[in-house]
Coordinates of C-alpha atoms and ligand atoms in Angstrom, one line a residue:
M1 CA -22.7 -12.2 -30.4
Q2 CA -19.6 -10.4 -31.4
H3 CA -17.9 -11.0 -34.8
L4 CA -14.9 -9.4 -36.5
I5 CA -15.9 -8.7 -40.1
D6 CA -14.1 -5.3 -40.4
T7 CA -12.4 -2.9 -38.0
P8 CA -15.5 -0.6 -37.7
D9 CA -17.0 -3.5 -35.7
L10 CA -14.8 -2.5 -32.8
T11 CA -15.3 0.5 -30.6
D12 CA -12.4 2.7 -29.8
A13 CA -12.2 1.2 -26.3
Q14 CA -12.2 -2.4 -27.8
L15 CA -9.6 -1.4 -30.3
A16 CA -7.3 0.0 -27.7
A17 CA -7.8 -3.0 -25.4
I18 CA -6.9 -5.4 -28.3
L19 CA -3.7 -3.5 -29.1
E20 CA -2.8 -3.3 -25.4
D21 CA -3.3 -7.0 -25.0
A22 CA -1.2 -7.6 -28.1
R23 CA 1.6 -5.5 -26.6
R24 CA 1.4 -7.4 -23.3
F25 CA 1.4 -10.8 -25.1
K26 CA 4.6 -9.7 -27.0
R27 CA 6.3 -8.7 -23.7
Q28 CA 5.3 -11.7 -21.7
K29 CA 4.2 -15.2 -22.8
P30 CA 0.5 -15.4 -21.8
I31 CA -1.1 -18.2 -19.8
T32 CA -3.3 -20.6 -21.7
L33 CA -6.4 -18.4 -21.4
L34 CA -8.3 -20.3 -24.1
R35 CA -7.5 -23.9 -23.1
D36 CA -11.1 -25.1 -23.2
K37 CA -11.9 -23.5 -26.5
L38 CA -12.0 -24.9 -30.0
I39 CA -11.6 -22.9 -33.2
I40 CA -12.3 -23.9 -36.8
T41 CA -10.3 -22.4 -39.7
L42 CA -11.9 -22.5 -43.1
F43 CA -9.7 -21.0 -45.9
F44 CA -11.2 -21.0 -49.4
E45 CA -8.2 -19.0 -50.6
N46 CA -4.5 -19.7 -50.2
S47 CA -2.7 -18.3 -47.2
T48 CA 0.7 -18.5 -45.6
R49 CA 0.7 -15.8 -42.9
T50 CA -2.9 -15.4 -41.8
R51 CA -3.8 -19.0 -41.4
S52 CA -0.6 -20.1 -39.7
S53 CA -0.6 -17.0 -37.5
F54 CA -4.2 -17.6 -36.4
E55 CA -3.3 -21.3 -35.6
I56 CA -0.2 -20.4 -33.7
A57 CA -2.1 -17.6 -31.8
A58 CA -4.8 -20.0 -30.8
K59 CA -2.4 -22.8 -29.8
R60 CA -0.2 -20.3 -27.8
L61 CA -3.4 -19.5 -25.8
G62 CA -4.2 -23.2 -25.3
A63 CA -7.1 -23.5 -27.7
A64 CA -7.6 -26.5 -30.0
V65 CA -7.7 -25.8 -33.8
V66 CA -9.4 -27.8 -36.5
H67 CA -8.7 -26.9 -40.1
L68 CA -11.2 -27.8 -42.7
D69 CA -9.6 -27.9 -46.1
P70 CA -12.2 -26.8 -48.7
S71 CA -10.4 -28.7 -51.5
T72 CA -11.1 -32.0 -49.8
S73 CA -14.4 -31.1 -48.1
S74 CA -17.9 -31.7 -49.3
T75 CA -17.8 -28.3 -51.0
N76 CA -16.6 -30.4 -53.9
K77 CA -19.8 -32.4 -53.8
G78 CA -21.8 -29.2 -54.2
E79 CA -22.5 -28.3 -50.5
S80 CA -23.1 -24.6 -50.1
L81 CA -20.9 -22.3 -47.9
E82 CA -23.9 -21.7 -45.6
D83 CA -24.6 -25.5 -45.2
T84 CA -20.9 -26.2 -44.6
F85 CA -20.8 -23.5 -42.0
A86 CA -24.1 -24.7 -40.3
N87 CA -22.7 -28.2 -40.1
L88 CA -19.5 -27.0 -38.6
C89 CA -21.4 -25.0 -36.1
A90 CA -23.5 -28.0 -35.1
M91 CA -20.2 -29.4 -33.6
D92 CA -20.1 -26.4 -31.2
P93 CA -16.9 -24.6 -32.1
D94 CA -16.1 -21.4 -30.1
A95 CA -15.4 -19.5 -33.3
V96 CA -14.9 -19.9 -37.1
I97 CA -12.2 -18.1 -38.9
I98 CA -12.9 -17.8 -42.6
R99 CA -11.1 -16.6 -45.7
H100 CA -13.2 -16.4 -48.9
W101 CA -13.0 -14.8 -52.3
E102 CA -16.6 -13.4 -51.9
N103 CA -16.7 -9.9 -50.3
D104 CA -19.8 -10.7 -48.2
A105 CA -19.1 -14.3 -47.2
P106 CA -18.0 -13.6 -43.6
L107 CA -20.9 -11.2 -43.1
K108 CA -23.4 -13.7 -44.5
L109 CA -22.2 -16.3 -42.0
A110 CA -22.1 -13.9 -39.1
A111 CA -25.7 -13.0 -39.7
K112 CA -26.7 -16.6 -38.8
E113 CA -25.5 -15.8 -35.2
M114 CA -24.4 -19.4 -34.8
T115 CA -20.8 -18.8 -33.6
P116 CA -18.4 -15.8 -33.6
V117 CA -17.1 -15.3 -37.2
I118 CA -13.6 -13.8 -37.8
N119 CA -12.9 -12.5 -41.3
A120 CA -9.4 -13.6 -42.3
G121 CA -9.7 -11.9 -45.7
A122 CA -12.8 -11.5 -47.9
G123 CA -12.5 -10.7 -51.6
S124 CA -11.3 -7.1 -52.0
F125 CA -13.6 -6.0 -49.2
A126 CA -11.8 -6.4 -45.9
H127 CA -8.9 -7.9 -44.0
P128 CA -9.3 -6.5 -40.5
T129 CA -6.7 -8.5 -38.7
Q130 CA -4.0 -7.4 -41.2
A131 CA -5.1 -3.8 -40.6
L132 CA -4.8 -4.2 -36.9
L133 CA -1.3 -5.8 -37.1
D134 CA -0.2 -3.0 -39.5
L135 CA -1.4 -0.4 -37.0
F136 CA 0.3 -2.3 -34.2
T137 CA 3.6 -2.3 -36.1
L138 CA 3.4 1.4 -36.9
Q139 CA 2.6 2.2 -33.3
E140 CA 5.5 0.0 -32.1
H141 CA 7.8 2.2 -34.2
F142 CA 6.3 5.6 -33.9
G143 CA 4.4 5.5 -30.6
D144 CA 1.4 7.7 -31.3
V145 CA 0.8 7.6 -35.1
K146 CA -1.5 10.7 -35.1
G147 CA -0.3 13.2 -37.7
K148 CA 2.1 10.7 -39.3
T149 CA 1.8 10.3 -43.1
I150 CA 1.7 6.9 -44.9
A151 CA 1.7 6.3 -48.7
I152 CA -0.1 3.2 -49.8
V153 CA 1.5 2.1 -53.1
G154 CA 0.4 -0.5 -55.7
D155 CA -2.8 -2.3 -56.5
I156 CA -5.0 -0.4 -54.1
V157 CA -8.3 -1.0 -55.9
S158 CA -8.2 -4.8 -55.6
S159 CA -6.7 -4.9 -52.1
R160 CA -8.6 -5.9 -49.0
V161 CA -5.6 -4.9 -47.0
A162 CA -5.8 -1.3 -48.3
S163 CA -9.6 -1.3 -47.9
S164 CA -9.4 -2.2 -44.1
G165 CA -6.1 -0.3 -43.6
I166 CA -7.3 3.0 -45.0
K167 CA -10.3 3.0 -42.6
L168 CA -8.2 2.0 -39.5
L169 CA -5.2 4.2 -40.1
Q170 CA -7.4 7.2 -40.8
R171 CA -9.2 6.5 -37.6
A172 CA -5.9 6.4 -35.8
G173 CA -5.2 9.9 -37.0
M174 CA -2.8 9.2 -39.8
N175 CA -2.6 11.1 -43.1
L176 CA -2.9 8.8 -46.1
L177 CA -1.7 9.3 -49.7
L178 CA -2.5 6.8 -52.5
V179 CA 0.1 6.1 -55.1
A180 CA -0.7 3.9 -58.1
P181 CA -1.0 3.8 -61.9
P182 CA -4.6 4.7 -63.0
A183 CA -5.6 1.0 -63.4
F184 CA -4.8 0.3 -59.7
M185 CA -6.3 3.5 -58.2
P186 CA -9.6 3.3 -56.4
K187 CA -12.3 6.0 -56.3
S188 CA -11.3 7.9 -53.2
D189 CA -11.3 11.4 -51.6
L190 CA -7.7 10.7 -50.4
P191 CA -4.8 12.5 -52.2
Q192 CA -3.8 10.5 -55.3
Y193 CA -0.5 10.4 -57.0
E194 CA 0.8 8.5 -60.0
R195 CA 4.5 9.0 -59.3
L196 CA 6.1 7.6 -56.1
E197 CA 8.9 10.2 -56.3
D198 CA 6.2 12.9 -55.7
V199 CA 5.4 11.7 -52.2
L200 CA 8.7 10.3 -50.8
D201 CA 9.7 13.6 -49.1
Q202 CA 6.2 13.9 -47.4
V203 CA 5.8 10.5 -45.8
D204 CA 6.9 8.7 -42.7
A205 CA 6.0 5.2 -44.0
V206 CA 5.3 3.4 -47.2
M207 CA 3.0 0.4 -47.5
S208 CA 3.6 -1.5 -50.7
L209 CA 1.0 -3.8 -52.0
R210 CA 1.2 -6.8 -54.4
A211 CA -0.7 -6.8 -57.7
Q212 CA -3.7 -9.0 -56.9
L213 CA -3.4 -11.0 -60.1
E214 CA -6.0 -13.5 -58.9
R215 CA -8.7 -10.7 -58.8
H216 CA -7.9 -9.2 -62.2
K217 CA -10.5 -10.3 -64.8
A218 CA -7.9 -9.7 -67.5
P219 CA -4.2 -9.0 -67.3
I220 CA -3.6 -5.3 -66.4
F221 CA 0.1 -5.2 -67.1
E222 CA 1.7 -7.4 -69.7
D223 CA 5.1 -7.0 -68.0
Y224 CA 5.4 -6.3 -64.2
N225 CA 9.0 -5.3 -64.7
A226 CA 7.7 -2.2 -66.5
Y227 CA 5.5 -1.5 -63.4
A228 CA 8.5 -2.1 -61.1
E229 CA 10.5 0.6 -62.9
H230 CA 8.1 3.1 -61.4
Y231 CA 6.8 1.5 -58.2
C232 CA 9.4 -0.9 -56.8
L233 CA 10.8 0.2 -53.4
T234 CA 14.6 0.2 -54.0
H235 CA 17.6 1.9 -52.4
E236 CA 18.0 4.0 -55.6
R237 CA 14.5 5.3 -55.2
L238 CA 14.3 5.7 -51.4
G239 CA 17.8 6.8 -50.7
D240 CA 18.5 7.3 -47.0
R241 CA 15.2 8.7 -46.1
P242 CA 14.1 7.5 -42.6
L243 CA 11.0 5.7 -43.8
L244 CA 9.2 2.7 -42.4
I245 CA 8.5 0.1 -45.1
L246 CA 5.5 -2.2 -44.7
H247 CA 4.1 -4.9 -47.0
P248 CA 1.3 -7.4 -46.0
G249 CA 2.9 -10.2 -48.1
P250 CA 3.3 -12.2 -50.2
V251 CA 6.0 -9.8 -51.6
M252 CA 6.7 -10.0 -55.3
R253 CA 10.4 -9.6 -55.0
N254 CA 12.0 -6.9 -57.2
I255 CA 8.5 -5.9 -58.4
D256 CA 7.1 -4.5 -55.1
I257 CA 10.3 -4.3 -53.0
S258 CA 13.9 -5.0 -54.1
D259 CA 15.9 -7.9 -52.6
A260 CA 18.3 -5.4 -51.0
M261 CA 15.5 -3.3 -49.5
L262 CA 13.9 -6.4 -48.0
E263 CA 17.1 -6.7 -46.0
D264 CA 17.2 -3.1 -45.0
P265 CA 16.4 -2.3 -41.3
R266 CA 13.7 0.1 -42.4
C267 CA 11.7 -2.8 -43.9
K268 CA 9.4 -4.2 -41.3
V269 CA 7.8 -7.0 -43.3
L270 CA 8.9 -9.8 -40.9
D271 CA 8.1 -7.7 -37.9
Q272 CA 4.5 -7.4 -39.3
V273 CA 4.3 -11.2 -39.5
K274 CA 5.7 -11.6 -35.9
N275 CA 3.2 -9.0 -34.6
G276 CA 0.4 -10.7 -36.4
V277 CA 0.6 -13.6 -33.9
Y278 CA 0.3 -11.3 -30.9
V279 CA -2.5 -9.2 -32.5
R280 CA -4.5 -12.4 -33.4
M281 CA -4.0 -13.7 -29.9
A282 CA -5.5 -10.5 -28.6
I283 CA -8.4 -10.7 -31.0
L284 CA -9.1 -14.4 -30.0
K285 CA -9.0 -13.4 -26.3
F286 CA -11.4 -10.5 -27.0
L287 CA -13.9 -12.5 -29.0
L288 CA -13.8 -15.8 -27.0
L289 CA -13.2 -14.6 -23.5
D290 CA -13.8 -11.0 -22.9
R291 CA -17.1 -11.0 -24.9
Ligands
CP1 N1 -1.1 -10.9 -45.5 C1 -1.8 -12.0 -45.8 O1 -3.0 -12.0 -45.8 O2 -1.0 -13.1 -46.2 P1 -1.5 -14.5 -46.5 O3 -2.3 -14.4 -47.8 O4 -0.3 -15.4 -46.7 O5 -2.4 -15.0 -45.4

């Protein structure tokens, strides 16, 4: 049974096929390939983009979607995650899409081999579909991304987007630079910088990341305006450099990216969201049909 827990689960051929399907779905509305399928979404953490984009992707392909809201489920009566999952699987879904604060939650459920499990974000461990849509967006702009350089900026140590993105973008042949204050910098062999100004003339793209306040055990910065003075992507800082700007969302306006820069054509935040639907359609097709 094939799951998607992180991008190394995919072979190079599978990865290429998913990205090609996503490009095809973006060019041309697909037929309802999954019309007899039923997918359950199970989000234990908040989501705007990932949950709605998976639901739209499934419905565009003709699948039915059932959402179980953990806040009104029997989780609140003490039912374990494993039991909740087993009971949902007893109703024969074709896949379960899960977001959870525990790093190993999707892997634990996948190991039961009851239905394909898709990781929609697990703790600080992995967010594979975000990494795939980020790569798709970079390829859409640059064509081949091999040899291009991207700076990942912000709370890298707590970010599942960075964790999955670093693996996938390196695999695609990109050069990666990490830019963060010491408290946000992970242990890594990648080049590390504290000052954004030191990398801006070396990069083709910048991926800004939100401070993952919900994962900090204690406040790291008292005042994020002080952080923004050094790391916010502004016109003053970026000038007219031809950089692509990415952010997985939600954006902390004027902390991660300025209001004005969010309106700049170099900023692809909403393109990433749009592309997320096509990439997730391709992932659902791959897991529910091709496999
Ligand atoms: N990028 C992302 O995971 O956004 P959501 O938390 O809104 O799903």
